[in-house]
Amino acid sequence: MVNRFMRAVATAPANIALIKYWGKKDARLRLPANNSISINLSDITTTTAVEFLNELSDDMISIDNETVTGDEKTRISAHLDRIRRMAGIHLRAKVESKNNFPKGTGLASSASGFAALSLAASTSAGLTLSEKELSILARLGSGSACRSIPSGIVEWKAGTSDNSSYAYSLFPANYWNIRDVIAIVGDELKKVSSTEGHAAVKSSPLYKVRIREMPQKLRQIKAAIRNRDFSEFGEICEAEALNMHAVMMTSKPALIYWMPTTLRVMHQIIDWRSSGLESYFTIDAGPNVHALCVADDALKLAGRLSLIEGVRKVIVNLPTDGATLVEGTDLMDY
Ligand code: DP6
């Protein structure tokens, strides 16, 4: 039995989308235009402690030891309001959140952040939510966060209403021994947030075609994962990333998230592939490149990526479990 208003600590992974969420059919509810599929990443995580306290007159939020203010605070407090409404409480919360990845890498993840916040805050408020309920709650904070709740390789069902739009585990974390090796390129904050980018999507003439092809793409990637067919899987992932970025680049205003190093890394991955090191790239709304490979190739790939001019850091991830409560852990350990 969970005590009401205890301090709760949760940790959640970021995720990399293989089939991507770009465009919403309902912005307020964050209902996506299409289903998406992602992998939870072992080495990019957020850990968040939440406590609802009598003595507070306002939410007190810190991320990586810095007090959060302005729009970021408004978005997080709005999420806490959802949880307060569900629990029937009015207390303000103290929220301390820590990322295990360095600042200024363009990795800052609303997915791991809202997933960890949803689990920690709902637990602290005395709620015991199912995985589906938690995924729905996290989605309202940031769409991709709903995919950081279940484990392993995850599908977010677009749904048609608040209750029918949530993520579930397609395959457990240990289903397939693959890796996601991130080449960190960016050190600037995104100029255009993904929330703004989603809103511009319909201005791209390519968007309709993208949506039309989605059902077939989703069927194909699920079959490739089921069969552990890495070449087929990688080709679908790479083509899908290029497809989403083509939509971004042809939106008004045009969104160009790639930097010169992004392109250098993409070309290298293609070259290495033709000479026997098989990996495929995917890229979310930023300049960092995720190189997908089988486990045996991860160290070789990481070594080569780290030597490319402009690559600042390389992080090797394996598929991992979704958000979990951390028992008896001091947040300072993170
Ligand atoms: C390109 O989940 O960050 O990473 O719901 O507005 O917070 P909001 O958007 P967000 O969008 C993620 C976009 C993406 C693709 C993906 O993760 O599927």
Short mmCIF file of C-alpha atoms and ligand atoms in Angstrom, two decimals:
data_model
loop_
_atom_site.label_atom_id
_atom_site.label_comp_id
_atom_site.label_asym_id
_atom_site.label_seq_id
_atom_site.Cartn_x
_atom_site.Cartn_y
_atom_site.Cartn_z
CA MET A 1 0.00 0.00 0.00
CA VAL A 2 1.42 3.34 -1.03
CA ASN A 3 1.29 6.11 1.55
CA ARG A 4 -0.29 9.30 0.32
CA PHE A 5 2.19 12.10 -0.22
CA MET A 6 5.32 10.05 0.26
CA ARG A 7 8.42 11.06 -1.66
CA ALA A 8 8.67 8.93 -4.79
CA VAL A 9 11.61 8.53 -7.14
CA ALA A 10 11.30 7.18 -10.68
CA THR A 11 13.70 6.67 -13.51
CA ALA A 12 12.83 6.51 -17.22
CA PRO A 13 14.77 6.02 -20.44
CA ALA A 14 14.72 8.27 -23.48
CA ASN A 15 13.64 6.48 -26.64
CA ILE A 16 14.64 6.59 -30.27
CA ALA A 17 11.75 6.51 -32.74
CA LEU A 18 12.22 4.05 -35.62
CA ILE A 19 8.85 4.90 -37.16
CA LYS A 20 8.32 8.47 -36.14
CA TYR A 21 5.64 10.70 -34.66
CA TRP A 22 5.59 13.93 -36.65
CA GLY A 23 2.22 15.67 -36.83
CA LYS A 24 -0.76 15.57 -34.50
CA LYS A 25 -4.44 15.12 -35.16
CA ASP A 26 -5.24 16.77 -31.81
CA ALA A 27 -2.62 19.16 -30.42
CA ARG A 28 -4.25 19.62 -27.00
CA LEU A 29 -4.54 15.90 -26.32
CA ARG A 30 -1.30 15.15 -28.19
CA LEU A 31 -3.01 12.56 -30.38
CA PRO A 32 -0.55 11.69 -33.15
CA ALA A 33 -1.41 11.42 -36.83
CA ASN A 34 0.05 7.90 -37.00
CA ASN A 35 1.26 5.00 -34.86
CA SER A 36 4.97 5.11 -34.05
CA ILE A 37 7.55 2.52 -32.94
CA SER A 38 10.59 3.12 -30.74
CA ILE A 39 13.31 1.50 -28.66
CA ASN A 40 13.96 2.51 -25.07
CA LEU A 41 17.59 3.53 -24.61
CA SER A 42 19.65 2.16 -21.71
CA ASP A 43 22.13 5.00 -21.36
CA ILE A 44 20.08 8.18 -21.66
CA THR A 45 17.85 8.38 -18.62
CA THR A 46 16.11 10.86 -16.36
CA THR A 47 15.59 10.26 -12.65
CA THR A 48 13.00 12.37 -10.87
CA ALA A 49 11.97 12.73 -7.23
CA VAL A 50 8.57 14.21 -6.35
CA GLU A 51 7.04 15.11 -3.03
CA PHE A 52 3.73 16.91 -2.43
CA LEU A 53 4.21 19.17 0.59
CA ASN A 54 1.89 21.19 2.84
CA GLU A 55 4.30 24.05 3.28
CA LEU A 56 4.69 24.98 -0.41
CA SER A 57 2.70 27.81 -2.00
CA ASP A 58 3.98 27.02 -5.52
CA ASP A 59 5.59 24.07 -7.30
CA MET A 60 9.37 24.04 -6.82
CA ILE A 61 11.04 22.42 -9.78
CA SER A 62 14.71 21.85 -10.49
CA ILE A 63 16.41 20.07 -13.40
CA ASP A 64 20.10 19.21 -13.02
CA ASN A 65 20.22 21.43 -9.90
CA GLU A 66 18.89 24.51 -11.68
CA THR A 67 15.54 26.05 -10.78
CA VAL A 68 13.06 25.84 -13.64
CA THR A 69 11.05 28.98 -14.51
CA GLY A 70 9.02 30.43 -17.41
CA ASP A 71 7.39 28.27 -20.09
CA GLU A 72 9.20 25.12 -18.99
CA LYS A 73 7.81 25.50 -15.47
CA THR A 74 4.30 26.21 -16.81
CA ARG A 75 4.39 22.98 -18.86
CA ILE A 76 5.59 20.88 -15.90
CA SER A 77 3.13 22.49 -13.44
CA ALA A 78 0.30 21.84 -15.92
CA HIS A 79 1.32 18.17 -15.84
CA LEU A 80 1.33 18.20 -12.02
CA ASP A 81 -2.16 19.76 -12.19
CA ARG A 82 -3.39 16.74 -14.19
CA ILE A 83 -2.06 14.46 -11.45
CA ARG A 84 -3.51 16.65 -8.67
CA ARG A 85 -6.92 16.47 -10.39
CA MET A 86 -6.70 12.67 -10.69
CA ALA A 87 -5.73 12.34 -7.01
CA GLY A 88 -8.12 15.04 -5.75
CA ILE A 89 -5.36 17.01 -4.01
CA HIS A 90 -4.30 20.64 -4.07
CA LEU A 91 -0.82 20.45 -2.56
CA ARG A 92 2.13 21.92 -4.46
CA ALA A 93 5.08 19.67 -5.27
CA LYS A 94 8.83 19.70 -4.91
CA VAL A 95 10.31 18.15 -8.06
CA GLU A 96 14.00 17.37 -8.47
CA SER A 97 15.02 15.90 -11.80
CA LYS A 98 18.42 14.74 -13.01
CA ASN A 99 19.56 13.63 -16.42
CA ASN A 100 22.45 11.19 -16.71
CA PHE A 101 23.66 12.82 -19.92
CA PRO A 102 25.59 16.07 -20.10
CA LYS A 103 23.86 19.37 -20.68
CA GLY A 104 24.14 21.14 -24.01
CA THR A 105 24.33 17.98 -26.10
CA GLY A 106 20.94 18.41 -27.73
CA LEU A 107 19.95 15.17 -25.99
CA ALA A 108 17.65 16.83 -23.45
CA SER A 109 14.72 14.56 -23.62
CA SER A 110 11.13 15.51 -22.92
CA ALA A 111 10.34 11.79 -23.33
CA SER A 112 12.43 10.51 -20.40
CA GLY A 113 11.55 13.64 -18.41
CA PHE A 114 7.75 13.41 -18.65
CA ALA A 115 7.80 9.60 -18.26
CA ALA A 116 9.81 9.79 -15.01
CA LEU A 117 7.72 12.73 -13.77
CA SER A 118 4.43 10.91 -14.47
CA LEU A 119 5.46 7.82 -12.52
CA ALA A 120 7.09 9.66 -9.59
CA ALA A 121 4.35 12.29 -9.20
CA SER A 122 1.41 9.90 -9.53
CA THR A 123 3.00 7.55 -6.98
CA SER A 124 3.73 10.40 -4.61
CA ALA A 125 0.11 11.56 -4.91
CA GLY A 126 -1.05 8.12 -3.79
CA LEU A 127 -2.25 6.91 -7.19
CA THR A 128 -1.48 3.42 -8.49
CA LEU A 129 -1.83 3.67 -12.25
CA SER A 130 -1.68 0.80 -14.72
CA GLU A 131 0.97 0.86 -17.47
CA LYS A 132 -1.70 2.01 -19.94
CA GLU A 133 -2.92 4.79 -17.64
CA LEU A 134 0.66 5.96 -17.05
CA SER A 135 1.38 5.95 -20.77
CA ILE A 136 -1.73 8.07 -21.40
CA LEU A 137 -0.71 10.47 -18.63
CA ALA A 138 2.88 10.79 -19.93
CA ARG A 139 1.55 11.42 -23.47
CA LEU A 140 -0.29 14.51 -22.25
CA GLY A 141 3.07 15.96 -21.08
CA SER A 142 4.99 15.15 -24.27
CA GLY A 143 3.79 12.74 -26.95
CA SER A 144 6.93 10.64 -27.23
CA ALA A 145 7.02 10.23 -23.41
CA CYS A 146 4.19 7.69 -23.62
CA ARG A 147 6.66 5.32 -25.33
CA SER A 148 9.13 5.52 -22.40
CA ILE A 149 6.65 3.83 -20.05
CA PRO A 150 6.46 0.23 -21.43
CA SER A 151 9.60 -1.91 -21.89
CA GLY A 152 11.79 -2.77 -24.86
CA ILE A 153 10.54 -2.16 -28.38
CA VAL A 154 7.34 -0.19 -28.09
CA GLU A 155 4.42 0.82 -30.29
CA TRP A 156 2.30 3.92 -29.63
CA LYS A 157 -1.22 3.34 -30.94
CA ALA A 158 -2.40 6.67 -32.31
CA GLY A 159 -5.98 6.07 -31.16
CA THR A 160 -8.86 8.47 -31.62
CA SER A 161 -9.39 9.75 -28.07
CA ASP A 162 -7.52 10.39 -24.83
CA ASN A 163 -8.19 6.84 -23.64
CA SER A 164 -7.26 5.02 -26.82
CA SER A 165 -3.89 6.70 -27.48
CA TYR A 166 -1.13 4.94 -25.55
CA ALA A 167 1.98 2.80 -25.95
CA TYR A 168 2.54 -0.87 -25.22
CA SER A 169 5.49 -3.25 -25.46
CA LEU A 170 5.78 -5.02 -28.83
CA PHE A 171 8.90 -7.01 -27.87
CA PRO A 172 10.77 -7.22 -24.54
CA ALA A 173 14.13 -5.48 -24.11
CA ASN A 174 16.09 -8.72 -24.53
CA TYR A 175 14.26 -9.82 -27.70
CA TRP A 176 16.99 -8.71 -30.07
CA ASN A 177 20.65 -7.99 -29.39
CA ILE A 178 20.93 -4.70 -31.26
CA ARG A 179 22.50 -1.38 -30.31
CA ASP A 180 21.82 2.30 -30.86
CA VAL A 181 25.13 4.18 -30.98
CA ILE A 182 24.55 7.92 -30.71
CA ALA A 183 27.03 10.33 -32.29
CA ILE A 184 26.55 13.61 -30.46
CA VAL A 185 26.94 16.49 -32.80
CA GLY A 186 24.88 19.31 -31.37
CA ASP A 187 25.69 21.62 -28.55
CA GLU A 188 23.00 24.19 -29.10
CA LEU A 189 19.46 24.29 -27.82
CA LYS A 190 16.95 23.54 -30.54
CA LYS A 191 15.81 26.73 -32.24
CA VAL A 192 12.45 25.24 -33.12
CA SER A 193 10.89 22.91 -30.56
CA SER A 194 9.27 19.68 -31.71
CA THR A 195 5.91 21.00 -30.45
CA GLU A 196 6.19 23.91 -32.94
CA GLY A 197 7.45 21.59 -35.66
CA HIS A 198 4.46 19.25 -35.30
CA ALA A 199 2.16 22.23 -35.84
CA ALA A 200 3.79 23.11 -39.19
CA VAL A 201 3.56 19.63 -40.66
CA LYS A 202 0.51 20.10 -42.87
CA SER A 203 2.26 22.87 -44.79
CA SER A 204 4.57 20.26 -46.37
CA PRO A 205 3.31 18.90 -49.71
CA LEU A 206 5.01 15.60 -48.79
CA TYR A 207 3.03 15.07 -45.61
CA LYS A 208 -0.02 13.45 -47.23
CA VAL A 209 2.14 10.89 -49.00
CA ARG A 210 3.97 10.13 -45.76
CA ILE A 211 0.70 9.44 -43.93
CA ARG A 212 -0.64 7.33 -46.81
CA GLU A 213 2.42 5.04 -46.72
CA MET A 214 2.41 4.64 -42.93
CA PRO A 215 0.26 1.51 -42.48
CA GLN A 216 2.45 -0.47 -44.89
CA LYS A 217 5.66 0.81 -43.28
CA LEU A 218 4.42 -0.19 -39.82
CA ARG A 219 3.56 -3.69 -41.05
CA GLN A 220 6.97 -4.06 -42.69
CA ILE A 221 9.03 -3.00 -39.70
CA LYS A 222 7.09 -5.21 -37.32
CA ALA A 223 7.75 -8.19 -39.61
CA ALA A 224 11.46 -7.29 -39.83
CA ILE A 225 11.75 -7.11 -36.04
CA ARG A 226 9.75 -10.31 -35.58
CA ASN A 227 12.12 -12.09 -38.02
CA ARG A 228 15.19 -10.36 -36.57
CA ASP A 229 16.04 -9.35 -40.14
CA PHE A 230 18.55 -6.59 -39.43
CA SER A 231 19.15 -5.46 -43.03
CA GLU A 232 15.44 -5.08 -43.78
CA PHE A 233 14.94 -3.37 -40.40
CA GLY A 234 17.81 -0.93 -40.94
CA GLU A 235 16.71 -0.01 -44.46
CA ILE A 236 13.20 0.79 -43.22
CA CYS A 237 14.57 2.90 -40.32
CA GLU A 238 16.92 4.92 -42.51
CA ALA A 239 14.31 5.56 -45.20
CA GLU A 240 11.80 6.58 -42.53
CA ALA A 241 14.21 9.10 -40.96
CA LEU A 242 14.88 10.64 -44.37
CA ASN A 243 11.17 10.72 -45.08
CA MET A 244 10.40 12.63 -41.85
CA HIS A 245 13.25 15.08 -42.44
CA ALA A 246 12.03 15.64 -46.01
CA VAL A 247 8.67 16.67 -44.52
CA MET A 248 10.44 18.93 -42.02
CA MET A 249 12.56 20.57 -44.72
CA THR A 250 9.55 21.19 -46.96
CA SER A 251 7.34 22.66 -44.21
CA LYS A 252 6.74 26.39 -43.89
CA PRO A 253 8.83 27.56 -42.13
CA ALA A 254 11.39 25.01 -43.28
CA LEU A 255 12.95 23.03 -40.45
CA ILE A 256 16.53 21.97 -41.07
CA TYR A 257 17.79 20.14 -38.01
CA TRP A 258 20.95 18.77 -39.63
CA MET A 259 24.37 20.33 -39.13
CA PRO A 260 27.45 19.76 -41.32
CA THR A 261 28.66 17.02 -38.95
CA THR A 262 25.24 15.32 -39.16
CA LEU A 263 25.74 14.89 -42.91
CA ARG A 264 29.34 13.76 -42.48
CA VAL A 265 28.20 11.02 -40.11
CA MET A 266 25.37 9.95 -42.43
CA HIS A 267 27.75 9.61 -45.40
CA GLN A 268 30.27 7.67 -43.35
CA ILE A 269 27.64 5.20 -42.16
CA ILE A 270 26.63 4.57 -45.79
CA ASP A 271 30.28 4.17 -46.87
CA TRP A 272 31.14 1.81 -44.03
CA ARG A 273 28.08 -0.24 -44.88
CA SER A 274 29.24 -0.76 -48.44
CA SER A 275 32.57 -2.01 -47.08
CA GLY A 276 31.06 -4.47 -44.60
CA LEU A 277 30.28 -2.62 -41.34
CA GLU A 278 26.49 -2.79 -41.39
CA SER A 279 24.74 0.06 -39.64
CA TYR A 280 21.86 2.40 -40.48
CA PHE A 281 21.18 5.92 -39.28
CA THR A 282 18.11 7.51 -37.80
CA ILE A 283 17.70 11.10 -36.59
CA ASP A 284 14.99 12.77 -34.47
CA ALA A 285 14.27 16.51 -34.27
CA GLY A 286 17.89 17.56 -33.80
CA PRO A 287 21.39 17.17 -35.26
CA ASN A 288 22.53 14.02 -33.40
CA VAL A 289 22.80 10.79 -35.37
CA HIS A 290 21.72 7.39 -34.03
CA ALA A 291 23.54 4.52 -35.71
CA LEU A 292 21.74 1.19 -35.38
CA CYS A 293 23.82 -2.00 -35.48
CA VAL A 294 24.00 -5.55 -34.14
CA ALA A 295 25.69 -5.93 -30.75
CA ASP A 296 28.91 -7.43 -32.15
CA ASP A 297 29.59 -4.33 -34.25
CA ALA A 298 28.86 -1.72 -31.56
CA LEU A 299 32.38 -1.10 -30.27
CA LYS A 300 33.92 -0.93 -33.73
CA LEU A 301 31.20 1.45 -34.86
CA ALA A 302 31.51 3.61 -31.73
CA GLY A 303 35.28 3.84 -32.23
CA ARG A 304 34.91 4.93 -35.84
CA LEU A 305 32.13 7.42 -35.08
CA SER A 306 34.19 9.08 -32.35
CA LEU A 307 36.95 9.84 -34.87
CA ILE A 308 34.71 11.83 -37.24
CA GLU A 309 35.43 15.55 -37.20
CA GLY A 310 32.79 17.39 -35.17
CA VAL A 311 31.54 14.36 -33.19
CA ARG A 312 31.76 15.39 -29.55
CA LYS A 313 30.79 12.19 -27.80
CA VAL A 314 29.49 8.71 -28.55
CA ILE A 315 26.98 6.83 -26.38
CA VAL A 316 26.24 3.10 -26.87
CA ASN A 317 22.70 2.08 -25.88
CA LEU A 318 20.95 -1.25 -25.69
CA PRO A 319 17.19 -1.79 -25.63
CA THR A 320 15.98 -1.44 -22.05
CA ASP A 321 12.95 -1.48 -19.78
CA GLY A 322 10.56 1.45 -19.43
CA ALA A 323 9.92 3.73 -16.46
CA THR A 324 10.44 2.18 -13.02
CA LEU A 325 10.20 3.29 -9.43
CA VAL A 326 13.52 3.52 -7.65
CA GLU A 327 13.20 2.21 -4.12
CA GLY A 328 15.15 3.75 -1.29
CA THR A 329 17.54 5.60 -3.55
CA ASP A 330 18.92 9.01 -2.86
CA LEU A 331 18.63 11.18 -5.96
CA MET A 332 22.09 12.51 -5.21
CA ASP A 333 23.47 9.16 -6.36
CA TYR A 334 22.58 10.08 -9.96
C1 DP6 B 1 11.00 13.82 -34.07
O1 DP6 B 1 7.23 14.11 -28.33
O2 DP6 B 1 8.94 15.96 -28.49
O3 DP6 B 1 11.34 12.92 -31.90
O4 DP6 B 1 4.40 15.94 -28.05
O5 DP6 B 1 5.03 18.23 -28.82
O6 DP6 B 1 6.26 17.16 -26.89
P1 DP6 B 1 5.53 16.94 -28.19
O7 DP6 B 1 6.57 16.36 -29.24
P2 DP6 B 1 7.73 15.29 -29.05
O8 DP6 B 1 8.00 14.91 -30.60
C2 DP6 B 1 8.95 13.95 -30.94
C3 DP6 B 1 9.24 14.02 -32.39
C4 DP6 B 1 10.36 13.13 -32.89
C5 DP6 B 1 9.82 11.80 -33.40
C6 DP6 B 1 9.42 10.78 -32.36
O9 DP6 B 1 9.95 10.78 -31.25
O10 DP6 B 1 8.57 9.95 -32.71
#
